[in-house]
């Protein structure tokens, strides 16, 4: 007697589940309604979970999105594409953001891509500020491209993917000072940050934990925070350079901490913790170092290395 009731209920549930298999069309239509207006608007999703099977196009000039869990189920491309591509540029001063957003994805797609492909309009900034955003399980958690500068990120977590923050090579009008305040970059298989375009980053009170490599840098980076990893067998931080731009540099505050768990000074696995690849790489590290080193010492390479008090660094 109960089975028909159960099956009837199941029949009612399945169509509803299928109807929610993709919320992207309705959400994109909601955003397009904002884009058709004459001023920016706020889309507050009240903590709802939205399933996306196609890229959601976000115009940073016109919309703020708040309070949602986004399940990103596409098999290629990116989940959120933040750009003014295809939209008229109004050239008004607005500040919009993603706030209270969680993105869940897979390693065949990127989480958030900020990019504007136009080569002639150098007034466009395709950036959005991120407030309390969690980006989980993507190939590139946050990918930064052309006409993106001054990206501000507060209490952002990027983890369990391949690369946490990725800056695309060969970008134009991109990279002016971006600030990452608080937050954690963790458990990314390849790197916490792979910086391919001489970007400028400030990390303030940020943790880099247990990434395949912590940082690959080709621009100027300042860092205050916590760095921790296992003894991976390769340098945790690598400084390089690109042709015609300032060399990659890392300036760490005196209060920053660097730890390699399980490091055995008698049998180190990695050549060093920080590696410079060119003599004009600069690195400033805390005056007191504890708990890391390698077959060549704590720092290796031809670059200039000093401690926070300005004294020449010695591996001994």
XYZ file of C-alpha atoms in Angstrom:
316
model
C 0.000 0.000 0.000
C 2.887 2.363 0.697
C 4.834 1.689 -2.505
C 2.471 3.581 -4.843
C 2.626 6.573 -2.498
C 6.420 6.383 -2.460
C 6.633 6.082 -6.222
C 4.214 8.967 -6.655
C 6.377 11.108 -4.391
C 9.475 9.997 -6.264
C 7.827 10.920 -9.542
C 7.164 14.367 -8.167
C 10.721 14.790 -6.932
C 12.608 13.662 -10.046
C 11.196 16.302 -12.444
C 11.963 18.993 -9.873
C 15.547 17.750 -9.592
C 15.899 17.662 -13.349
C 14.461 21.156 -13.599
C 17.236 22.352 -11.297
C 19.955 20.588 -13.280
C 21.031 23.974 -14.673
C 20.268 27.284 -13.015
C 22.626 29.148 -15.316
C 20.062 30.280 -17.890
C 17.835 31.936 -15.302
C 20.791 33.453 -13.468
C 22.310 34.800 -16.687
C 18.942 36.326 -17.597
C 18.872 38.011 -14.187
C 22.332 39.457 -14.769
C 21.446 40.533 -18.304
C 18.592 42.516 -16.806
C 21.165 44.431 -14.790
C 23.312 44.985 -17.851
C 20.356 46.522 -19.710
C 19.994 49.222 -17.058
C 21.730 52.529 -16.611
C 23.369 51.835 -13.263
C 24.961 48.962 -11.380
C 22.787 46.610 -9.351
C 23.146 44.030 -6.587
C 22.088 40.408 -7.052
C 21.681 38.775 -3.632
C 20.968 35.062 -3.963
C 20.195 34.597 -0.253
C 22.545 31.659 0.224
C 21.007 29.539 -2.549
C 22.910 26.785 -4.360
C 22.997 27.318 -8.121
C 24.106 24.682 -10.620
C 25.963 26.000 -13.670
C 26.673 23.940 -16.783
C 27.794 26.888 -18.925
C 30.011 29.869 -18.223
C 28.289 32.726 -16.419
C 29.208 36.110 -17.890
C 29.712 38.795 -15.264
C 30.105 42.458 -16.219
C 32.270 44.020 -13.473
C 31.064 47.486 -14.378
C 27.418 46.749 -13.646
C 26.798 44.025 -11.073
C 27.646 42.836 -7.563
C 26.781 39.211 -6.729
C 26.308 38.085 -3.125
C 25.558 35.041 -1.014
C 25.530 31.913 -3.158
C 27.060 28.490 -3.620
C 27.852 27.878 -7.290
C 28.246 24.270 -8.411
C 30.264 24.550 -11.627
C 29.623 21.451 -13.751
C 30.867 22.483 -17.177
C 33.641 20.333 -18.680
C 35.789 23.080 -20.232
C 36.417 26.800 -20.043
C 35.716 28.780 -16.897
C 32.846 29.010 -14.436
C 32.668 32.819 -14.073
C 33.980 35.035 -16.873
C 34.400 38.563 -15.525
C 34.709 40.875 -18.503
C 33.196 43.716 -20.495
C 33.651 41.694 -23.681
C 30.492 42.162 -25.747
C 29.134 44.949 -23.549
C 29.267 48.720 -24.138
C 31.761 50.512 -21.942
C 30.110 53.338 -20.004
C 33.296 54.819 -18.549
C 31.720 55.619 -15.205
C 33.420 55.053 -11.868
C 31.779 52.061 -10.194
C 33.086 49.464 -7.779
C 31.494 46.018 -7.771
C 32.354 42.726 -6.149
C 31.719 39.073 -5.498
C 30.846 38.623 -1.844
C 30.008 35.554 0.222
C 30.386 33.287 -2.813
C 31.559 29.654 -2.824
C 32.551 28.054 -6.141
C 32.971 24.291 -6.460
C 34.364 22.801 -9.628
C 36.737 20.314 -11.217
C 40.296 20.364 -12.511
C 39.274 20.540 -16.176
C 37.894 24.087 -15.780
C 38.905 27.397 -14.202
C 36.994 29.013 -11.373
C 36.997 32.767 -12.010
C 38.598 34.327 -15.088
C 39.021 38.097 -15.293
C 39.897 39.256 -18.797
C 39.033 41.844 -21.445
C 40.248 41.033 -24.938
C 40.088 44.523 -26.480
C 43.535 45.768 -27.491
C 42.709 49.428 -27.998
C 40.639 50.475 -25.000
C 43.047 50.962 -22.142
C 40.471 52.533 -19.826
C 38.786 49.217 -19.122
C 39.529 47.319 -15.928
C 38.034 43.823 -16.041
C 38.648 43.292 -12.319
C 36.213 42.662 -9.486
C 36.982 42.747 -5.793
C 36.497 39.462 -3.924
C 35.153 39.452 -0.342
C 34.858 36.184 1.615
C 35.022 34.003 -1.492
C 35.935 30.302 -1.508
C 37.165 28.746 -4.774
C 37.538 24.986 -4.605
C 38.812 22.249 -6.918
C 39.613 24.043 -10.196
C 42.478 23.940 -12.684
C 43.133 27.650 -12.100
C 41.186 28.968 -9.140
C 41.597 32.616 -10.154
C 42.947 33.385 -13.649
C 43.930 36.984 -14.447
C 44.329 38.213 -18.027
C 44.290 41.333 -20.177
C 43.092 44.714 -18.888
C 42.947 43.485 -15.299
C 44.658 45.512 -12.600
C 44.271 46.423 -8.956
C 42.396 43.242 -8.009
C 41.607 43.386 -4.277
C 40.870 40.155 -2.406
C 39.792 39.914 1.236
C 39.434 36.656 3.176
C 39.617 34.551 0.023
C 40.329 30.818 0.116
C 41.598 29.030 -2.998
C 42.317 25.338 -2.627
C 42.266 21.738 -3.785
C 42.938 22.554 -7.444
C 45.983 22.616 -9.708
C 46.985 26.313 -9.452
C 45.493 28.770 -6.979
C 46.216 32.121 -8.660
C 47.346 32.166 -12.290
C 48.328 35.190 -14.362
C 48.194 34.574 -18.075
C 51.407 35.114 -20.083
C 51.695 37.964 -22.545
C 48.953 40.136 -21.067
C 48.579 43.826 -21.922
C 47.488 46.682 -19.643
C 47.514 44.281 -16.726
C 49.124 43.711 -13.371
C 49.098 46.990 -11.494
C 49.239 46.445 -7.761
C 46.779 43.828 -6.504
C 46.231 43.144 -2.811
C 45.378 39.855 -1.146
C 44.459 40.438 2.503
C 44.081 37.449 4.802
C 42.843 34.214 3.305
C 44.597 30.989 2.410
C 46.027 29.416 -0.746
C 46.278 25.719 -0.016
C 46.449 22.135 -1.315
C 46.954 23.075 -4.975
C 48.775 20.308 -6.797
C 51.035 22.440 -9.020
C 51.442 25.843 -7.344
C 49.782 28.276 -4.983
C 50.523 31.109 -7.401
C 51.978 30.832 -10.910
C 52.716 34.387 -12.007
C 53.552 34.495 -15.734
C 53.171 38.197 -16.574
C 55.229 40.353 -14.207
C 52.212 41.033 -11.996
C 52.492 43.111 -8.814
C 51.051 41.459 -5.691
C 50.798 42.354 -2.020
C 49.933 39.499 0.332
C 49.015 40.736 3.805
C 48.455 38.173 6.555
C 48.008 35.374 4.021
C 48.802 31.671 4.375
C 50.314 29.499 1.648
C 49.928 25.921 2.861
C 50.886 22.605 1.301
C 50.868 23.566 -2.376
C 53.019 21.582 -4.817
C 55.169 24.702 -5.000
C 54.168 27.783 -3.083
C 55.046 30.609 -5.466
C 56.381 30.979 -9.017
C 57.006 34.702 -9.449
C 58.123 36.932 -12.307
C 56.987 40.267 -10.884
C 57.350 42.290 -7.722
C 55.683 40.669 -4.690
C 55.532 41.701 -1.049
C 54.500 39.139 1.539
C 53.459 39.176 5.160
C 52.105 35.923 6.438
C 52.614 32.210 6.876
C 54.212 29.680 4.511
C 54.167 25.980 5.360
C 54.771 22.815 3.386
C 56.225 19.347 3.525
C 59.704 18.662 2.175
C 58.665 18.316 -1.470
C 62.076 17.835 -3.057
C 61.902 21.096 -5.017
C 62.205 24.794 -4.135
C 59.078 26.219 -2.577
C 59.473 29.669 -4.141
C 61.035 30.359 -7.549
C 61.883 33.851 -8.826
C 62.290 34.435 -12.552
C 61.943 37.343 -14.975
C 60.486 38.300 -18.328
C 62.200 40.258 -21.098
C 61.872 44.037 -20.891
C 60.232 44.221 -17.456
C 61.541 44.380 -13.871
C 62.794 41.095 -12.512
C 60.780 38.964 -10.155
C 61.341 40.038 -6.557
C 60.050 38.935 -3.165
C 60.019 41.170 -0.108
C 58.984 39.353 3.055
C 58.211 41.109 6.324
C 60.203 40.480 9.474
C 57.199 38.789 11.087
C 56.584 36.277 8.319
C 57.104 32.589 9.013
C 58.499 29.880 6.765
C 58.283 26.252 7.827
C 58.975 22.936 6.128
C 57.392 20.156 8.152
C 59.556 17.094 8.617
C 62.700 18.836 7.384
C 65.756 16.833 8.339
C 68.933 18.969 8.185
C 70.989 15.781 7.834
C 68.994 14.502 4.863
C 67.294 17.424 3.077
C 65.329 16.561 -0.052
C 65.141 19.928 -1.807
C 68.064 22.081 -2.983
C 66.719 25.147 -1.153
C 63.535 26.796 -0.055
C 63.838 29.855 -2.316
C 65.503 29.760 -5.721
C 66.495 32.760 -7.813
C 67.183 32.187 -11.496
C 68.829 35.499 -12.466
C 71.411 37.749 -10.760
C 68.984 40.681 -10.779
C 66.267 38.840 -8.849
C 65.880 40.430 -5.429
C 64.686 38.745 -2.286
C 64.365 40.079 1.238
C 63.660 37.499 3.905
C 63.081 37.599 7.676
C 66.253 38.147 9.669
C 65.653 34.932 11.629
C 65.015 31.711 9.729
C 64.001 28.459 11.351
C 63.156 24.977 10.230
C 63.985 24.936 6.548
C 66.914 24.399 4.260
C 68.228 22.131 1.531
C 71.236 20.570 -0.090
C 72.465 24.076 -0.998
C 70.997 25.883 1.994
C 67.896 27.961 2.572
C 68.292 30.112 -0.562
C 70.098 29.261 -3.794
C 70.770 30.972 -7.087
C 72.528 34.064 -8.361
C 70.014 36.671 -7.184
C 70.639 39.245 -4.487
C 69.396 38.071 -1.095
C 69.332 40.140 2.084
C 67.681 39.777 5.462
C 64.996 42.156 6.653
C 67.539 44.323 8.459
C 69.390 44.821 5.189
C 72.313 42.534 5.976
C 73.704 40.118 3.373
C 72.149 36.683 3.762
C 74.295 33.664 4.420
C 73.197 30.046 4.130
C 75.491 29.152 6.986
